[in-house]
Amino acid sequence: MSLPTDFALAVENLTVSFDGFKAVDSVSLYVDPGELRVVIGPNGAGKTTLLDLICGKTRPSGGSIQFKNQELVGMAEQKIVRSGVGRKFQTPSVYPKLSVFENLEVSVPKGRGVWGALFFSCNQEVRQRILEIARDIFLEDELETEAELLSHGQKQWLEIGMLLIADPELILLDEPVAGMSVNERGQTAELLKRIAKGRSVVVIEHDMNFVRQIADRVTVMHQGKVLAEGSMDKVESDPKVIEVYLGH
Ligand code: ADP
Ligand code: MG
């Protein structure tokens, strides 16, 4: 049993083996409330697996994941979502035949509890919230557009919006700017900085220009372990990081 901390997310000694291969190997990581953390590292470093572990998609073979001092290991995926963790996967998964507005609407949390009660007691409030989020994700002029007609970048934004609807306190994003144009990347940087104001965000990313624009701190993973951590300037000048990642 760990002592309570001020961290939004405290990952300790997290390990998972696939047939004896340790994809994530004794990783510890501490994220503050309101922090935007970027995780970088070569392909196969274990970055996606780390997010899979945090959101409950994969069960670790050892270690602990505390979110607001609550243990997530062993908790069902849906319960982790309800506790305030939102995850975006590498490929955007929006409903292609639904409009932007409808995609956001179907993402409104259902059921009982504060959210369900709030949303269903006041349709006008739901609508207002959807419009706000559409503005945040640069899609206010596309509300009636079917999602399949959006650009790849716009789909990525829509999916971020679908997460924001539930107002999670921790958002996990896997390569959100992959396939985006330079302009879209700039807008996404702005968006992520804005959404990190009231919550913690963990982003996996490869584009170092983008990372420099957004990161509070950077964690470098290599072969399942944390190789380095700190400010962008610090990790960029770390000889170990240059050797395994930035050098090529
Ligand atoms: P990254 O996102 O950093 O590129 P991943 O987390 O996707 O890396 O993968 C880390 C390693 O774990 C890779 O070698 C990958 O092949 C392996 N791996 C990931 N998921 C599984 C799985 N479900 N079963 C077996 N091996 C896996
Ligand atoms: Mg990955």
PDB file of C-alpha atoms and ligand atoms in Angstrom:
ATOM      1  CA  MET A   1       0.000   0.000   0.000  1.00  0.00           C
ATOM      2  CA  SER A   2       1.559   3.301  -1.102  1.00  0.00           C
ATOM      3  CA  LEU A   3       1.287   6.592   0.744  1.00  0.00           C
ATOM      4  CA  PRO A   4      -0.910   9.291  -0.838  1.00  0.00           C
ATOM      5  CA  THR A   5       0.959  11.699  -3.112  1.00  0.00           C
ATOM      6  CA  ASP A   6       0.255  14.913  -5.020  1.00  0.00           C
ATOM      7  CA  PHE A   7       0.896  13.236  -8.351  1.00  0.00           C
ATOM      8  CA  ALA A   8      -1.933  12.853 -10.820  1.00  0.00           C
ATOM      9  CA  LEU A   9      -0.284   9.684 -12.076  1.00  0.00           C
ATOM     10  CA  ALA A  10       2.349   7.616 -10.290  1.00  0.00           C
ATOM     11  CA  VAL A  11       3.605   4.582 -12.188  1.00  0.00           C
ATOM     12  CA  GLU A  12       6.004   2.417 -10.198  1.00  0.00           C
ATOM     13  CA  ASN A  13       8.131  -0.543 -11.273  1.00  0.00           C
ATOM     14  CA  LEU A  14       5.651  -1.360 -14.005  1.00  0.00           C
ATOM     15  CA  THR A  15       6.522  -4.487 -15.946  1.00  0.00           C
ATOM     16  CA  VAL A  16       4.836  -6.611 -18.560  1.00  0.00           C
ATOM     17  CA  SER A  17       6.217  -9.682 -20.290  1.00  0.00           C
ATOM     18  CA  PHE A  18       4.979 -11.182 -23.527  1.00  0.00           C
ATOM     19  CA  ASP A  19       6.272 -14.768 -23.631  1.00  0.00           C
ATOM     20  CA  GLY A  20       9.219 -13.817 -21.478  1.00  0.00           C
ATOM     21  CA  PHE A  21      10.007 -10.644 -23.456  1.00  0.00           C
ATOM     22  CA  LYS A  22       9.747  -7.574 -21.259  1.00  0.00           C
ATOM     23  CA  ALA A  23       8.032  -4.942 -23.416  1.00  0.00           C
ATOM     24  CA  VAL A  24       7.849  -2.648 -20.365  1.00  0.00           C
ATOM     25  CA  ASP A  25      10.512  -3.279 -17.769  1.00  0.00           C
ATOM     26  CA  SER A  26      10.383  -1.699 -14.288  1.00  0.00           C
ATOM     27  CA  VAL A  27       9.139   1.671 -15.508  1.00  0.00           C
ATOM     28  CA  SER A  28       8.512   4.404 -12.953  1.00  0.00           C
ATOM     29  CA  LEU A  29       6.973   7.688 -14.022  1.00  0.00           C
ATOM     30  CA  TYR A  30       5.376  10.530 -12.061  1.00  0.00           C
ATOM     31  CA  VAL A  31       3.101  13.072 -13.705  1.00  0.00           C
ATOM     32  CA  ASP A  32       1.855  16.218 -11.949  1.00  0.00           C
ATOM     33  CA  PRO A  33      -1.671  17.595 -12.202  1.00  0.00           C
ATOM     34  CA  GLY A  34      -1.723  19.964 -15.185  1.00  0.00           C
ATOM     35  CA  GLU A  35       1.502  18.554 -16.617  1.00  0.00           C
ATOM     36  CA  LEU A  36       1.968  17.764 -20.286  1.00  0.00           C
ATOM     37  CA  ARG A  37       4.416  14.874 -20.467  1.00  0.00           C
ATOM     38  CA  VAL A  38       5.784  13.593 -23.753  1.00  0.00           C
ATOM     39  CA  VAL A  39       7.121  10.047 -24.096  1.00  0.00           C
ATOM     40  CA  ILE A  40       9.609   9.509 -26.910  1.00  0.00           C
ATOM     41  CA  GLY A  41      11.826   6.611 -27.960  1.00  0.00           C
ATOM     42  CA  PRO A  42      12.627   4.337 -30.890  1.00  0.00           C
ATOM     43  CA  ASN A  43      10.064   1.971 -32.379  1.00  0.00           C
ATOM     44  CA  GLY A  44       9.484  -1.000 -30.127  1.00  0.00           C
ATOM     45  CA  ALA A  45      10.617   0.891 -27.004  1.00  0.00           C
ATOM     46  CA  GLY A  46       7.378   0.019 -25.216  1.00  0.00           C
ATOM     47  CA  LYS A  47       5.606   3.387 -25.442  1.00  0.00           C
ATOM     48  CA  THR A  48       2.264   2.127 -26.732  1.00  0.00           C
ATOM     49  CA  THR A  49       2.392  -0.797 -24.321  1.00  0.00           C
ATOM     50  CA  LEU A  50       2.854   1.671 -21.459  1.00  0.00           C
ATOM     51  CA  LEU A  51      -0.380   3.447 -22.446  1.00  0.00           C
ATOM     52  CA  ASP A  52      -2.123   0.059 -22.849  1.00  0.00           C
ATOM     53  CA  LEU A  53      -1.150  -0.748 -19.268  1.00  0.00           C
ATOM     54  CA  ILE A  54      -2.342   2.592 -17.874  1.00  0.00           C
ATOM     55  CA  CYS A  55      -5.743   2.388 -19.551  1.00  0.00           C
ATOM     56  CA  GLY A  56      -6.235  -1.235 -18.522  1.00  0.00           C
ATOM     57  CA  LYS A  57      -6.110  -2.752 -22.012  1.00  0.00           C
ATOM     58  CA  THR A  58      -3.127  -4.857 -20.941  1.00  0.00           C
ATOM     59  CA  ARG A  59      -2.508  -6.271 -17.475  1.00  0.00           C
ATOM     60  CA  PRO A  60       0.963  -5.816 -16.042  1.00  0.00           C
ATOM     61  CA  SER A  61       2.945  -8.692 -14.600  1.00  0.00           C
ATOM     62  CA  GLY A  62       4.173  -6.410 -11.836  1.00  0.00           C
ATOM     63  CA  GLY A  63       4.144  -2.885 -10.494  1.00  0.00           C
ATOM     64  CA  SER A  64       1.595  -0.253  -9.684  1.00  0.00           C
ATOM     65  CA  ILE A  65      -0.299   2.535 -11.444  1.00  0.00           C
ATOM     66  CA  GLN A  66      -1.824   5.110  -9.121  1.00  0.00           C
ATOM     67  CA  PHE A  67      -4.167   7.677 -10.612  1.00  0.00           C
ATOM     68  CA  LYS A  68      -5.145  10.298  -8.046  1.00  0.00           C
ATOM     69  CA  ASN A  69      -3.975   7.820  -5.406  1.00  0.00           C
ATOM     70  CA  GLN A  70      -6.269   5.115  -6.709  1.00  0.00           C
ATOM     71  CA  GLU A  71      -4.753   1.836  -7.906  1.00  0.00           C
ATOM     72  CA  LEU A  72      -5.621   1.161 -11.549  1.00  0.00           C
ATOM     73  CA  VAL A  73      -3.928  -2.223 -11.828  1.00  0.00           C
ATOM     74  CA  GLY A  74      -6.648  -4.862 -11.836  1.00  0.00           C
ATOM     75  CA  MET A  75      -9.427  -2.352 -12.514  1.00  0.00           C
ATOM     76  CA  ALA A  76     -11.649  -3.001 -15.556  1.00  0.00           C
ATOM     77  CA  GLU A  77     -11.078  -0.769 -18.596  1.00  0.00           C
ATOM     78  CA  GLN A  78     -14.522   0.853 -18.400  1.00  0.00           C
ATOM     79  CA  LYS A  79     -14.042   1.634 -14.737  1.00  0.00           C
ATOM     80  CA  ILE A  80     -10.697   3.269 -15.504  1.00  0.00           C
ATOM     81  CA  VAL A  81     -12.466   5.430 -18.104  1.00  0.00           C
ATOM     82  CA  ARG A  82     -15.130   6.367 -15.574  1.00  0.00           C
ATOM     83  CA  SER A  83     -12.491   7.262 -13.011  1.00  0.00           C
ATOM     84  CA  GLY A  84     -11.279   9.945 -15.436  1.00  0.00           C
ATOM     85  CA  VAL A  85      -8.714   8.460 -17.828  1.00  0.00           C
ATOM     86  CA  GLY A  86      -9.222   9.052 -21.577  1.00  0.00           C
ATOM     87  CA  ARG A  87      -7.144   7.249 -24.194  1.00  0.00           C
ATOM     88  CA  LYS A  88      -6.653   7.970 -27.865  1.00  0.00           C
ATOM     89  CA  PHE A  89      -5.194   5.218 -29.999  1.00  0.00           C
ATOM     90  CA  GLN A  90      -2.775   5.653 -32.891  1.00  0.00           C
ATOM     91  CA  THR A  91      -5.358   5.397 -35.675  1.00  0.00           C
ATOM     92  CA  PRO A  92      -8.379   7.670 -35.410  1.00  0.00           C
ATOM     93  CA  SER A  93     -11.601   5.788 -34.772  1.00  0.00           C
ATOM     94  CA  VAL A  94     -14.560   8.037 -35.403  1.00  0.00           C
ATOM     95  CA  TYR A  95     -17.986   7.020 -36.670  1.00  0.00           C
ATOM     96  CA  PRO A  96     -17.579   7.673 -40.415  1.00  0.00           C
ATOM     97  CA  LYS A  97     -21.278   8.055 -41.267  1.00  0.00           C
ATOM     98  CA  LEU A  98     -22.084  10.352 -38.361  1.00  0.00           C
ATOM     99  CA  SER A  99     -21.554  14.100 -38.489  1.00  0.00           C
ATOM    100  CA  VAL A 100     -19.002  15.877 -36.333  1.00  0.00           C
ATOM    101  CA  PHE A 101     -21.800  16.987 -34.017  1.00  0.00           C
ATOM    102  CA  GLU A 102     -23.190  13.455 -33.765  1.00  0.00           C
ATOM    103  CA  ASN A 103     -19.767  11.945 -33.099  1.00  0.00           C
ATOM    104  CA  LEU A 104     -19.387  14.320 -30.160  1.00  0.00           C
ATOM    105  CA  GLU A 105     -22.953  13.698 -29.022  1.00  0.00           C
ATOM    106  CA  VAL A 106     -22.579   9.902 -28.881  1.00  0.00           C
ATOM    107  CA  SER A 107     -19.432  10.386 -26.782  1.00  0.00           C
ATOM    108  CA  VAL A 108     -21.329  12.098 -23.990  1.00  0.00           C
ATOM    109  CA  PRO A 109     -20.988   9.799 -20.965  1.00  0.00           C
ATOM    110  CA  LYS A 110     -24.152   7.812 -20.381  1.00  0.00           C
ATOM    111  CA  GLY A 111     -25.747   6.244 -17.414  1.00  0.00           C
ATOM    112  CA  ARG A 112     -25.943   7.245 -13.806  1.00  0.00           C
ATOM    113  CA  GLY A 113     -23.624   9.372 -11.779  1.00  0.00           C
ATOM    114  CA  VAL A 114     -22.890  13.059 -11.971  1.00  0.00           C
ATOM    115  CA  TRP A 115     -22.291  13.160 -15.715  1.00  0.00           C
ATOM    116  CA  GLY A 116     -25.268  11.121 -16.796  1.00  0.00           C
ATOM    117  CA  ALA A 117     -27.591  13.060 -14.556  1.00  0.00           C
ATOM    118  CA  LEU A 118     -26.202  16.409 -15.601  1.00  0.00           C
ATOM    119  CA  PHE A 119     -26.216  15.714 -19.308  1.00  0.00           C
ATOM    120  CA  PHE A 120     -29.646  14.197 -19.505  1.00  0.00           C
ATOM    121  CA  SER A 121     -31.316  16.760 -17.320  1.00  0.00           C
ATOM    122  CA  CYS A 122     -30.264  19.560 -19.608  1.00  0.00           C
ATOM    123  CA  ASN A 123     -30.042  19.057 -23.354  1.00  0.00           C
ATOM    124  CA  GLN A 124     -29.219  22.692 -23.905  1.00  0.00           C
ATOM    125  CA  GLU A 125     -26.155  22.283 -21.737  1.00  0.00           C
ATOM    126  CA  VAL A 126     -25.035  19.257 -23.754  1.00  0.00           C
ATOM    127  CA  ARG A 127     -25.410  21.222 -26.956  1.00  0.00           C
ATOM    128  CA  GLN A 128     -23.461  24.130 -25.517  1.00  0.00           C
ATOM    129  CA  ARG A 129     -20.645  21.845 -24.412  1.00  0.00           C
ATOM    130  CA  ILE A 130     -20.478  20.175 -27.825  1.00  0.00           C
ATOM    131  CA  LEU A 131     -20.236  23.562 -29.531  1.00  0.00           C
ATOM    132  CA  GLU A 132     -17.457  24.657 -27.181  1.00  0.00           C
ATOM    133  CA  ILE A 133     -15.488  21.516 -27.840  1.00  0.00           C
ATOM    134  CA  ALA A 134     -16.054  21.776 -31.602  1.00  0.00           C
ATOM    135  CA  ARG A 135     -14.535  25.253 -31.410  1.00  0.00           C
ATOM    136  CA  ASP A 136     -11.600  23.949 -29.357  1.00  0.00           C
ATOM    137  CA  ILE A 137     -10.835  21.257 -31.933  1.00  0.00           C
ATOM    138  CA  PHE A 138     -11.107  23.656 -34.911  1.00  0.00           C
ATOM    139  CA  LEU A 139     -14.247  21.995 -36.269  1.00  0.00           C
ATOM    140  CA  GLU A 140     -16.903  24.599 -35.496  1.00  0.00           C
ATOM    141  CA  ASP A 141     -17.548  25.063 -39.232  1.00  0.00           C
ATOM    142  CA  GLU A 142     -17.804  21.307 -39.845  1.00  0.00           C
ATOM    143  CA  LEU A 143     -20.540  20.388 -37.367  1.00  0.00           C
ATOM    144  CA  GLU A 144     -22.803  18.899 -40.030  1.00  0.00           C
ATOM    145  CA  THR A 145     -19.984  17.268 -42.015  1.00  0.00           C
ATOM    146  CA  GLU A 146     -19.884  13.474 -42.049  1.00  0.00           C
ATOM    147  CA  ALA A 147     -16.727  12.331 -40.277  1.00  0.00           C
ATOM    148  CA  GLU A 148     -15.570  10.291 -43.261  1.00  0.00           C
ATOM    149  CA  LEU A 149     -15.272  13.490 -45.293  1.00  0.00           C
ATOM    150  CA  LEU A 150     -12.840  15.107 -42.851  1.00  0.00           C
ATOM    151  CA  SER A 151      -9.101  15.212 -43.490  1.00  0.00           C
ATOM    152  CA  HIS A 152      -6.969  12.762 -41.543  1.00  0.00           C
ATOM    153  CA  GLY A 153      -5.868  15.577 -39.225  1.00  0.00           C
ATOM    154  CA  GLN A 154      -9.445  16.711 -38.628  1.00  0.00           C
ATOM    155  CA  LYS A 155     -10.381  13.135 -37.716  1.00  0.00           C
ATOM    156  CA  GLN A 156      -7.591  13.122 -35.150  1.00  0.00           C
ATOM    157  CA  TRP A 157      -8.965  16.356 -33.686  1.00  0.00           C
ATOM    158  CA  LEU A 158     -12.473  14.962 -33.629  1.00  0.00           C
ATOM    159  CA  GLU A 159     -11.269  11.976 -31.680  1.00  0.00           C
ATOM    160  CA  ILE A 160      -9.566  14.245 -29.167  1.00  0.00           C
ATOM    161  CA  GLY A 161     -12.869  16.118 -28.894  1.00  0.00           C
ATOM    162  CA  MET A 162     -14.692  12.845 -28.254  1.00  0.00           C
ATOM    163  CA  LEU A 163     -12.372  12.308 -25.289  1.00  0.00           C
ATOM    164  CA  LEU A 164     -12.792  15.868 -24.024  1.00  0.00           C
ATOM    165  CA  ILE A 165     -16.572  15.486 -23.819  1.00  0.00           C
ATOM    166  CA  ALA A 166     -16.166  13.312 -20.719  1.00  0.00           C
ATOM    167  CA  ASP A 167     -13.773  15.891 -19.226  1.00  0.00           C
ATOM    168  CA  PRO A 168     -11.135  13.336 -18.144  1.00  0.00           C
ATOM    169  CA  GLU A 169      -8.443  14.399 -15.675  1.00  0.00           C
ATOM    170  CA  LEU A 170      -5.815  12.354 -17.494  1.00  0.00           C
ATOM    171  CA  ILE A 171      -5.581  12.079 -21.277  1.00  0.00           C
ATOM    172  CA  LEU A 172      -3.309   9.589 -23.028  1.00  0.00           C
ATOM    173  CA  LEU A 173      -2.532  10.273 -26.691  1.00  0.00           C
ATOM    174  CA  ASP A 174      -0.591   7.966 -28.998  1.00  0.00           C
ATOM    175  CA  GLU A 175       1.102   9.878 -31.832  1.00  0.00           C
ATOM    176  CA  PRO A 176      -1.673  12.451 -32.326  1.00  0.00           C
ATOM    177  CA  VAL A 177       0.069  14.372 -35.138  1.00  0.00           C
ATOM    178  CA  ALA A 178       1.052  11.381 -37.273  1.00  0.00           C
ATOM    179  CA  GLY A 179      -0.013  12.103 -40.853  1.00  0.00           C
ATOM    180  CA  MET A 180      -0.799  15.768 -40.159  1.00  0.00           C
ATOM    181  CA  SER A 181       0.320  18.728 -42.230  1.00  0.00           C
ATOM    182  CA  VAL A 182       2.698  21.310 -40.756  1.00  0.00           C
ATOM    183  CA  ASN A 183      -0.187  23.719 -40.167  1.00  0.00           C
ATOM    184  CA  GLU A 184      -2.289  21.053 -38.496  1.00  0.00           C
ATOM    185  CA  ARG A 185       0.655  20.179 -36.242  1.00  0.00           C
ATOM    186  CA  GLY A 186       0.923  23.797 -35.130  1.00  0.00           C
ATOM    187  CA  GLN A 187      -2.785  23.901 -34.346  1.00  0.00           C
ATOM    188  CA  THR A 188      -2.555  20.597 -32.473  1.00  0.00           C
ATOM    189  CA  ALA A 189       0.284  21.942 -30.340  1.00  0.00           C
ATOM    190  CA  GLU A 190      -1.940  24.873 -29.419  1.00  0.00           C
ATOM    191  CA  LEU A 191      -4.849  22.513 -28.691  1.00  0.00           C
ATOM    192  CA  LEU A 192      -2.809  20.208 -26.457  1.00  0.00           C
ATOM    193  CA  LYS A 193      -1.365  23.085 -24.463  1.00  0.00           C
ATOM    194  CA  ARG A 194      -4.856  24.407 -23.954  1.00  0.00           C
ATOM    195  CA  ILE A 195      -6.359  21.080 -22.844  1.00  0.00           C
ATOM    196  CA  ALA A 196      -3.449  20.447 -20.469  1.00  0.00           C
ATOM    197  CA  LYS A 197      -4.395  23.553 -18.481  1.00  0.00           C
ATOM    198  CA  GLY A 198      -6.924  21.740 -16.339  1.00  0.00           C
ATOM    199  CA  ARG A 199      -5.661  18.170 -16.570  1.00  0.00           C
ATOM    200  CA  SER A 200      -2.641  15.947 -17.107  1.00  0.00           C
ATOM    201  CA  VAL A 201      -1.756  14.797 -20.587  1.00  0.00           C
ATOM    202  CA  VAL A 202       0.658  12.052 -21.617  1.00  0.00           C
ATOM    203  CA  VAL A 203       1.567  12.167 -25.308  1.00  0.00           C
ATOM    204  CA  ILE A 204       3.666   9.729 -27.315  1.00  0.00           C
ATOM    205  CA  GLU A 205       5.327  11.548 -30.167  1.00  0.00           C
ATOM    206  CA  HIS A 206       8.158  11.327 -32.669  1.00  0.00           C
ATOM    207  CA  ASP A 207       8.232  14.771 -34.238  1.00  0.00           C
ATOM    208  CA  MET A 208      10.892  16.549 -32.184  1.00  0.00           C
ATOM    209  CA  ASN A 209       9.823  20.018 -33.315  1.00  0.00           C
ATOM    210  CA  PHE A 210       6.369  19.248 -32.070  1.00  0.00           C
ATOM    211  CA  VAL A 211       7.690  17.804 -28.814  1.00  0.00           C
ATOM    212  CA  ARG A 212       9.695  20.962 -28.196  1.00  0.00           C
ATOM    213  CA  GLN A 213       6.568  23.080 -28.668  1.00  0.00           C
ATOM    214  CA  ILE A 214       4.439  21.230 -26.153  1.00  0.00           C
ATOM    215  CA  ALA A 215       6.420  19.292 -23.545  1.00  0.00           C
ATOM    216  CA  ASP A 216       6.753  20.273 -19.907  1.00  0.00           C
ATOM    217  CA  ARG A 217       8.968  17.239 -19.402  1.00  0.00           C
ATOM    218  CA  VAL A 218      10.088  14.436 -21.676  1.00  0.00           C
ATOM    219  CA  THR A 219      10.531  10.764 -20.811  1.00  0.00           C
ATOM    220  CA  VAL A 220      12.742   8.761 -23.152  1.00  0.00           C
ATOM    221  CA  MET A 221      12.041   5.032 -23.352  1.00  0.00           C
ATOM    222  CA  HIS A 222      14.352   2.403 -24.783  1.00  0.00           C
ATOM    223  CA  GLN A 223      13.964  -1.380 -24.680  1.00  0.00           C
ATOM    224  CA  GLY A 224      11.112  -1.177 -22.198  1.00  0.00           C
ATOM    225  CA  LYS A 225      12.968   1.037 -19.734  1.00  0.00           C
ATOM    226  CA  VAL A 226      13.186   4.739 -18.962  1.00  0.00           C
ATOM    227  CA  LEU A 227      16.472   5.874 -20.466  1.00  0.00           C
ATOM    228  CA  ALA A 228      16.293   9.560 -19.546  1.00  0.00           C
ATOM    229  CA  GLU A 229      13.859  12.131 -18.254  1.00  0.00           C
ATOM    230  CA  GLY A 230      13.705  15.898 -17.872  1.00  0.00           C
ATOM    231  CA  SER A 231      13.357  19.062 -19.907  1.00  0.00           C
ATOM    232  CA  MET A 232      13.659  18.874 -23.677  1.00  0.00           C
ATOM    233  CA  ASP A 233      17.053  20.624 -23.482  1.00  0.00           C
ATOM    234  CA  LYS A 234      18.295  18.129 -20.941  1.00  0.00           C
ATOM    235  CA  VAL A 235      17.242  14.959 -22.764  1.00  0.00           C
ATOM    236  CA  GLU A 236      18.315  16.302 -26.150  1.00  0.00           C
ATOM    237  CA  SER A 237      21.867  16.784 -24.962  1.00  0.00           C
ATOM    238  CA  ASP A 238      22.018  13.446 -23.131  1.00  0.00           C
ATOM    239  CA  PRO A 239      24.641  11.255 -24.875  1.00  0.00           C
ATOM    240  CA  LYS A 240      22.628   8.069 -24.196  1.00  0.00           C
ATOM    241  CA  VAL A 241      19.570   9.581 -25.869  1.00  0.00           C
ATOM    242  CA  ILE A 242      21.588  10.810 -28.845  1.00  0.00           C
ATOM    243  CA  GLU A 243      23.066   7.354 -29.280  1.00  0.00           C
ATOM    244  CA  VAL A 244      19.873   5.300 -29.236  1.00  0.00           C
ATOM    245  CA  TYR A 245      17.357   7.759 -30.637  1.00  0.00           C
ATOM    246  CA  LEU A 246      18.315  11.160 -31.903  1.00  0.00           C
ATOM    247  CA  GLY A 247      21.513  10.081 -33.629  1.00  0.00           C
ATOM    248  CA  HIS A 248      19.670   8.398 -36.486  1.00  0.00           C
TER     249      HIS A 248
HETATM  250  P1  ADP B   1       6.421   1.464 -29.311  1.00  0.00           P
HETATM  251  O1  ADP B   1       5.037   1.995 -29.163  1.00  0.00           O
HETATM  252  O2  ADP B   1       7.414   2.149 -28.423  1.00  0.00           O
HETATM  253  O3  ADP B   1       6.884   1.479 -30.737  1.00  0.00           O
HETATM  254  P2  ADP B   1       5.259  -1.033 -28.425  1.00  0.00           P
HETATM  255  O4  ADP B   1       4.845  -0.742 -27.048  1.00  0.00           O
HETATM  256  O5  ADP B   1       4.219  -1.057 -29.462  1.00  0.00           O
HETATM  257  O6  ADP B   1       6.456  -0.057 -28.856  1.00  0.00           O
HETATM  258  O7  ADP B   1       5.985  -2.439 -28.467  1.00  0.00           O
HETATM  259  C1  ADP B   1       7.053  -2.792 -27.597  1.00  0.00           C
HETATM  260  C2  ADP B   1       7.474  -4.203 -27.864  1.00  0.00           C
HETATM  261  O8  ADP B   1       6.508  -5.104 -27.339  1.00  0.00           O
HETATM  262  C3  ADP B   1       7.623  -4.525 -29.344  1.00  0.00           C
HETATM  263  O9  ADP B   1       8.745  -5.367 -29.507  1.00  0.00           O
HETATM  264  C4  ADP B   1       6.333  -5.266 -29.644  1.00  0.00           C
HETATM  265  O10 ADP B   1       6.520  -6.153 -30.702  1.00  0.00           O
HETATM  266  C5  ADP B   1       6.043  -5.973 -28.348  1.00  0.00           C
HETATM  267  N1  ADP B   1       4.608  -6.187 -28.103  1.00  0.00           N
HETATM  268  C6  ADP B   1       3.687  -5.219 -27.913  1.00  0.00           C
HETATM  269  N2  ADP B   1       2.467  -5.757 -27.672  1.00  0.00           N
HETATM  270  C7  ADP B   1       2.632  -7.098 -27.707  1.00  0.00           C
HETATM  271  C8  ADP B   1       1.758  -8.228 -27.525  1.00  0.00           C
HETATM  272  N3  ADP B   1       0.460  -8.057 -27.250  1.00  0.00           N
HETATM  273  N4  ADP B   1       2.288  -9.461 -27.629  1.00  0.00           N
HETATM  274  C9  ADP B   1       3.599  -9.636 -27.896  1.00  0.00           C
HETATM  275  N5  ADP B   1       4.475  -8.636 -28.065  1.00  0.00           N
HETATM  276  C10 ADP B   1       4.010  -7.375 -27.987  1.00  0.00           C
HETATM  277 MG    MG B   2       3.675   2.789 -30.549  1.00  0.00          MG
END
